[in-house]
mmCIF file of C-alpha atoms in Angstrom:
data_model
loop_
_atom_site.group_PDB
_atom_site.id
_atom_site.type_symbol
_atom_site.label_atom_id
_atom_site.label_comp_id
_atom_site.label_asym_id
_atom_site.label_seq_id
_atom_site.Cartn_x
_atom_site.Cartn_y
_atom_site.Cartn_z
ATOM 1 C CA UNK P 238 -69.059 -74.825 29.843
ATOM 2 C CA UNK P 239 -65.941 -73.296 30.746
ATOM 3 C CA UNK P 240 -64.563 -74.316 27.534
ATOM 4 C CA UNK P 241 -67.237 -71.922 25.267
ATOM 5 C CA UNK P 242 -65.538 -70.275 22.183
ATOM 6 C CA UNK P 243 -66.257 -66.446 22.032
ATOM 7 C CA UNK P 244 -67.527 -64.663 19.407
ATOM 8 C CA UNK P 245 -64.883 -62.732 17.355
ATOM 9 C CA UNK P 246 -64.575 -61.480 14.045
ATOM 10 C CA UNK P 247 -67.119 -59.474 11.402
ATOM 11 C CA UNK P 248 -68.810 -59.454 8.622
ATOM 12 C CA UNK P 249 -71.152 -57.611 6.205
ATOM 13 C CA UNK P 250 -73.738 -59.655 4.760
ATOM 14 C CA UNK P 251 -76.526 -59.068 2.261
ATOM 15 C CA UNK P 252 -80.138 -60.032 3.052
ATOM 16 C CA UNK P 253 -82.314 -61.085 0.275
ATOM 17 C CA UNK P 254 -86.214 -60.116 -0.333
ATOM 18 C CA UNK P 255 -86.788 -63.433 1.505
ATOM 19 C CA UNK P 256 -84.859 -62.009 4.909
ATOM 20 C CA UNK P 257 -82.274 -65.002 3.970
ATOM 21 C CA UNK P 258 -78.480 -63.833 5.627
ATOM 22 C CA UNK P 259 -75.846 -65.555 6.441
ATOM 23 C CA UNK P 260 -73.530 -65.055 9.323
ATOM 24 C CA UNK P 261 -69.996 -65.030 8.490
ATOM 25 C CA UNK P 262 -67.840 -68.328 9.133
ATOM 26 C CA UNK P 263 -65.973 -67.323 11.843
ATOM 27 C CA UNK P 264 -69.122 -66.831 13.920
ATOM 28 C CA UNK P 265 -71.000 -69.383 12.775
ATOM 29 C CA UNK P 266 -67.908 -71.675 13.430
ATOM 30 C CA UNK P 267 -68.444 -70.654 17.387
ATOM 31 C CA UNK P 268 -72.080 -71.356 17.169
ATOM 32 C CA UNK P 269 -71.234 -74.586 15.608
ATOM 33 C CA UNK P 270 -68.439 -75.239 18.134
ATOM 34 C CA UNK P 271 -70.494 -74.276 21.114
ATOM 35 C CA UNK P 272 -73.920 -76.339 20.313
ATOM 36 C CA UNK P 273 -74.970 -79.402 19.251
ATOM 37 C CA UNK P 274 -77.355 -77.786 17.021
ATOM 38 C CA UNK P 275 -77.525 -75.532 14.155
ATOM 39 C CA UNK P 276 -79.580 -72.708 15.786
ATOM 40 C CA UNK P 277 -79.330 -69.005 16.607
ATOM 41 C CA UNK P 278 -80.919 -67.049 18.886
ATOM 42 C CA UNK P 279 -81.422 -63.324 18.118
ATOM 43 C CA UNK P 280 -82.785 -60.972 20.390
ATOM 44 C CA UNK P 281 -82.217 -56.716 21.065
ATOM 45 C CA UNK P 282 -79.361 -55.230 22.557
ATOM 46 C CA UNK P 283 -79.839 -54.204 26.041
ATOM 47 C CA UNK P 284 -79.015 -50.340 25.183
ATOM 48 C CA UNK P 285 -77.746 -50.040 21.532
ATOM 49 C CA UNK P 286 -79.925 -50.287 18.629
ATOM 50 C CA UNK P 287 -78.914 -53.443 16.685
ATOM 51 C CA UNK P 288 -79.856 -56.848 17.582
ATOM 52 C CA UNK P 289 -77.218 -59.974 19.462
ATOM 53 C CA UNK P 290 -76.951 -63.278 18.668
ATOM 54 C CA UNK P 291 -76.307 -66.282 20.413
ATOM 55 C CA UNK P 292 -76.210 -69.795 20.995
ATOM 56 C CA UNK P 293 -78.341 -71.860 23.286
ATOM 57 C CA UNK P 294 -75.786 -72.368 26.083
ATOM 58 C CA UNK P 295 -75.388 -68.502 26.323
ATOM 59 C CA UNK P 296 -78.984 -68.266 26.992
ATOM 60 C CA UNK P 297 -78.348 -71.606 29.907
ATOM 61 C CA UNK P 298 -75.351 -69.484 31.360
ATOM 62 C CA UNK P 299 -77.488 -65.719 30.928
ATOM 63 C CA UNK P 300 -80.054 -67.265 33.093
ATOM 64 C CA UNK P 301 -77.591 -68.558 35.547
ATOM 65 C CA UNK P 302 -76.169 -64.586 35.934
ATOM 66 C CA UNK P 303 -79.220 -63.232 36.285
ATOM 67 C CA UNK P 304 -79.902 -65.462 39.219
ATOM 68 C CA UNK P 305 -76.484 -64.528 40.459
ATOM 69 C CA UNK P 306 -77.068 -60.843 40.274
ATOM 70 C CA UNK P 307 -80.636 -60.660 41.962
ATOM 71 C CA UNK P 308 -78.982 -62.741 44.578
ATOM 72 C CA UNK P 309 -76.180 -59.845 45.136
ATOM 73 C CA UNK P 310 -78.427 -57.147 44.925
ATOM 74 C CA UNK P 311 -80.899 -58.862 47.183
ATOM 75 C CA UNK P 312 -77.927 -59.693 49.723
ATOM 76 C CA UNK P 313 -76.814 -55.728 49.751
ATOM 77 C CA UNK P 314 -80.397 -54.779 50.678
ATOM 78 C CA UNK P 315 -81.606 -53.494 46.878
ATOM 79 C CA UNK P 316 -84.566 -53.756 45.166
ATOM 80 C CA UNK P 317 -84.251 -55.898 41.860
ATOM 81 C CA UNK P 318 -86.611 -56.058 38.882
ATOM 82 C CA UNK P 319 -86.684 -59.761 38.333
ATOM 83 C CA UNK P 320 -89.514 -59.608 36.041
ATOM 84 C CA UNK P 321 -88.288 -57.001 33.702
ATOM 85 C CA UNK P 322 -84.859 -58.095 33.698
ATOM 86 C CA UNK P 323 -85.849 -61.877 32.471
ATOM 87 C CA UNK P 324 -88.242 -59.779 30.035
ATOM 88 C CA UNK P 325 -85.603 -58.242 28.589
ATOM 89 C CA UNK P 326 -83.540 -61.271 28.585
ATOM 90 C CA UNK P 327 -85.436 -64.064 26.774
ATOM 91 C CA UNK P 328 -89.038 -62.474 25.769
ATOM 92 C CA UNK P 329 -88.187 -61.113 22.666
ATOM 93 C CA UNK P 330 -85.739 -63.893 20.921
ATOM 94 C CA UNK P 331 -86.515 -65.435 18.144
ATOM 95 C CA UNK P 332 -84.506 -69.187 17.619
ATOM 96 C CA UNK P 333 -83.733 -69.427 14.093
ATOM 97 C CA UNK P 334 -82.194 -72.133 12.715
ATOM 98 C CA UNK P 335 -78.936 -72.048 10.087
ATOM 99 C CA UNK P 336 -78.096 -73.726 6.738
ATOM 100 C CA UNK P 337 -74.762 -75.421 6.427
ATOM 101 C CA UNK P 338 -73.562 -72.226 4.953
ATOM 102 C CA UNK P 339 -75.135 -70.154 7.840
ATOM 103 C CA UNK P 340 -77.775 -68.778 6.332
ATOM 104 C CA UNK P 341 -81.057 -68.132 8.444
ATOM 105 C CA UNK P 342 -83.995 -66.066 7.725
ATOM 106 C CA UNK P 343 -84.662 -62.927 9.476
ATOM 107 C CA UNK P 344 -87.856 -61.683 8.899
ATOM 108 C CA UNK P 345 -90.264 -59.962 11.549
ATOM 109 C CA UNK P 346 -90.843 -57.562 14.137
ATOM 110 C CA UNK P 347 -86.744 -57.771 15.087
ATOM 111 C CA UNK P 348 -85.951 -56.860 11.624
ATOM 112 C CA UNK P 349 -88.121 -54.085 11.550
ATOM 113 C CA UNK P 350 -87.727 -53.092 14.449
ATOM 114 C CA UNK P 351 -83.909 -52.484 13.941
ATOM 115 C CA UNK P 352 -83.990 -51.228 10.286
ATOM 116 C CA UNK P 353 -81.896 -53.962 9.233
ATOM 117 C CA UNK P 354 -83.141 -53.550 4.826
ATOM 118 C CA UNK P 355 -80.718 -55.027 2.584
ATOM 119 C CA UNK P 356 -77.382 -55.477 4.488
ATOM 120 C CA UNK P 357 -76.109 -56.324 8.115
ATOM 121 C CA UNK P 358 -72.949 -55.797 9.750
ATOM 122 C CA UNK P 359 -71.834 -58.445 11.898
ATOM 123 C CA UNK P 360 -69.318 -57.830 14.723
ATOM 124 C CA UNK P 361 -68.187 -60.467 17.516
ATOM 125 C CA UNK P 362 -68.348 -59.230 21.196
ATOM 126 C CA UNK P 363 -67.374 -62.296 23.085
ATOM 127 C CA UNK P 364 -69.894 -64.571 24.347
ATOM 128 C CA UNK P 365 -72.308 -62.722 21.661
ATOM 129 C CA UNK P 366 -72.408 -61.167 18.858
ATOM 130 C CA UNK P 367 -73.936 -57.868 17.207
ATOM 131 C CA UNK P 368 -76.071 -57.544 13.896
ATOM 132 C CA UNK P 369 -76.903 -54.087 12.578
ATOM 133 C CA UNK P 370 -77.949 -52.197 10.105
ATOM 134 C CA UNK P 371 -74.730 -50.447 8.726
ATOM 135 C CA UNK P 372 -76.251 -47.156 8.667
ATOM 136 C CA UNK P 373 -77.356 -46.998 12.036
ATOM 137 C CA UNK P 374 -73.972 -48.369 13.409
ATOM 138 C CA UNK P 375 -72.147 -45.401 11.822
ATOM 139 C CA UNK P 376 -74.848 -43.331 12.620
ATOM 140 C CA UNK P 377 -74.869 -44.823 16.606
ATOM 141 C CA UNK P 378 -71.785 -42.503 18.851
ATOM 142 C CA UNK P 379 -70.962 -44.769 20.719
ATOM 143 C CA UNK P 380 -69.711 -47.552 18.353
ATOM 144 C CA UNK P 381 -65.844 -47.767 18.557
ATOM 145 C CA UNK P 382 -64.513 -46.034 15.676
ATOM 146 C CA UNK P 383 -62.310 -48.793 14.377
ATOM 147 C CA UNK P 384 -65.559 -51.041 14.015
ATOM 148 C CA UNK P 385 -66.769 -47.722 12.253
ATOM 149 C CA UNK P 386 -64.321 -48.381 9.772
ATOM 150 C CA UNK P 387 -64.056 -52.317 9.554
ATOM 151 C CA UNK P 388 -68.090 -51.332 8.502
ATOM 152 C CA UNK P 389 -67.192 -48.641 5.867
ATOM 153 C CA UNK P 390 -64.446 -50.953 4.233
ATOM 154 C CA UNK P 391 -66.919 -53.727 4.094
ATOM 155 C CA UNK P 392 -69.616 -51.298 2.529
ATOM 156 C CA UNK P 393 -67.014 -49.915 0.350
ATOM 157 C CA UNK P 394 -66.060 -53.189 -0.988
ATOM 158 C CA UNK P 395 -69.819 -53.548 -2.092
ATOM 159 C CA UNK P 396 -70.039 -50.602 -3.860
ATOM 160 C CA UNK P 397 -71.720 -49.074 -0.794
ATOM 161 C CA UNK P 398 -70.383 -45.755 -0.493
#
């Protein structure tokens, strides 16, 4: 798997009254080029509010560092929350298959839960990549400013302002 395509590149994409979005090619293109299979995996960001995306070999090689970091921790004498961290990891995921033009439906307790209503900003972060709400990502301080504006522009551009 050392040959995995990162995630790179954003989007903003409209969701319908269905929860139908699509993730922008150049994303989808990595999922595509990474799996077999024509299926995302969404789940919450470990600390910001927006959810990540994925493909199923992330998840395979996720597992694999988690294993390698309890090991470390373990070897330097500290406690580590195995349970909680795998929790965190791949409890709350949802695998949601794509359409040849990448849309997928997101509907549920994720959605809700990250106030994604009618659009969602995607931005690639290497081996994953981030799905917000627009609003909360220029609302969130920590969010780079240039991805602040990449977001705004997109808005903009959709009569958003």
């Amino acid at each position: 798997m050392t040959d995995r395509g990162l995630f790179s590149g954003y989007g903003l994409s409209p969701i319908d009254a269905k929860g139908r979005v699509a993730i922008p090619p150049d994303l989808r293109a990595t999922i595509e080029a990474n799996s077999a299979e024509r299926t995302l995996i969404v789940t919450q960001h470990e600390c910001d509010p927006c959810l990540i995306g994925y493909d199923r070999g992330w998840a395979t090689l996720l597992a694999e560092e988690i294993a390698r970091d309890e090991a470390l921790e373990r070897t330097a004498g500290r406690a580590f929350d195995r349970h909680n961290t795998r929790r965190r990891a791949f409890a709350i995921t949802e695998r949601l298959p794509f359409d040849t033009s990448g849309r997928f439906v997101l509907n549920g307790f994720l959605r809700e839960d990250m106030k994604l209503g009618n659009f969602a900003f995607f931005a690639g972060v290497g081996h994953v990549f981030e799905v917000w709400d627009p609003q909360t990502l220029l609302d969130t301080a920590d969010v780079d400013d240039r991805v602040k504006r990449a977001c705004r522009w997109h808005m903009a551009q959709k009569g958003l302002t």
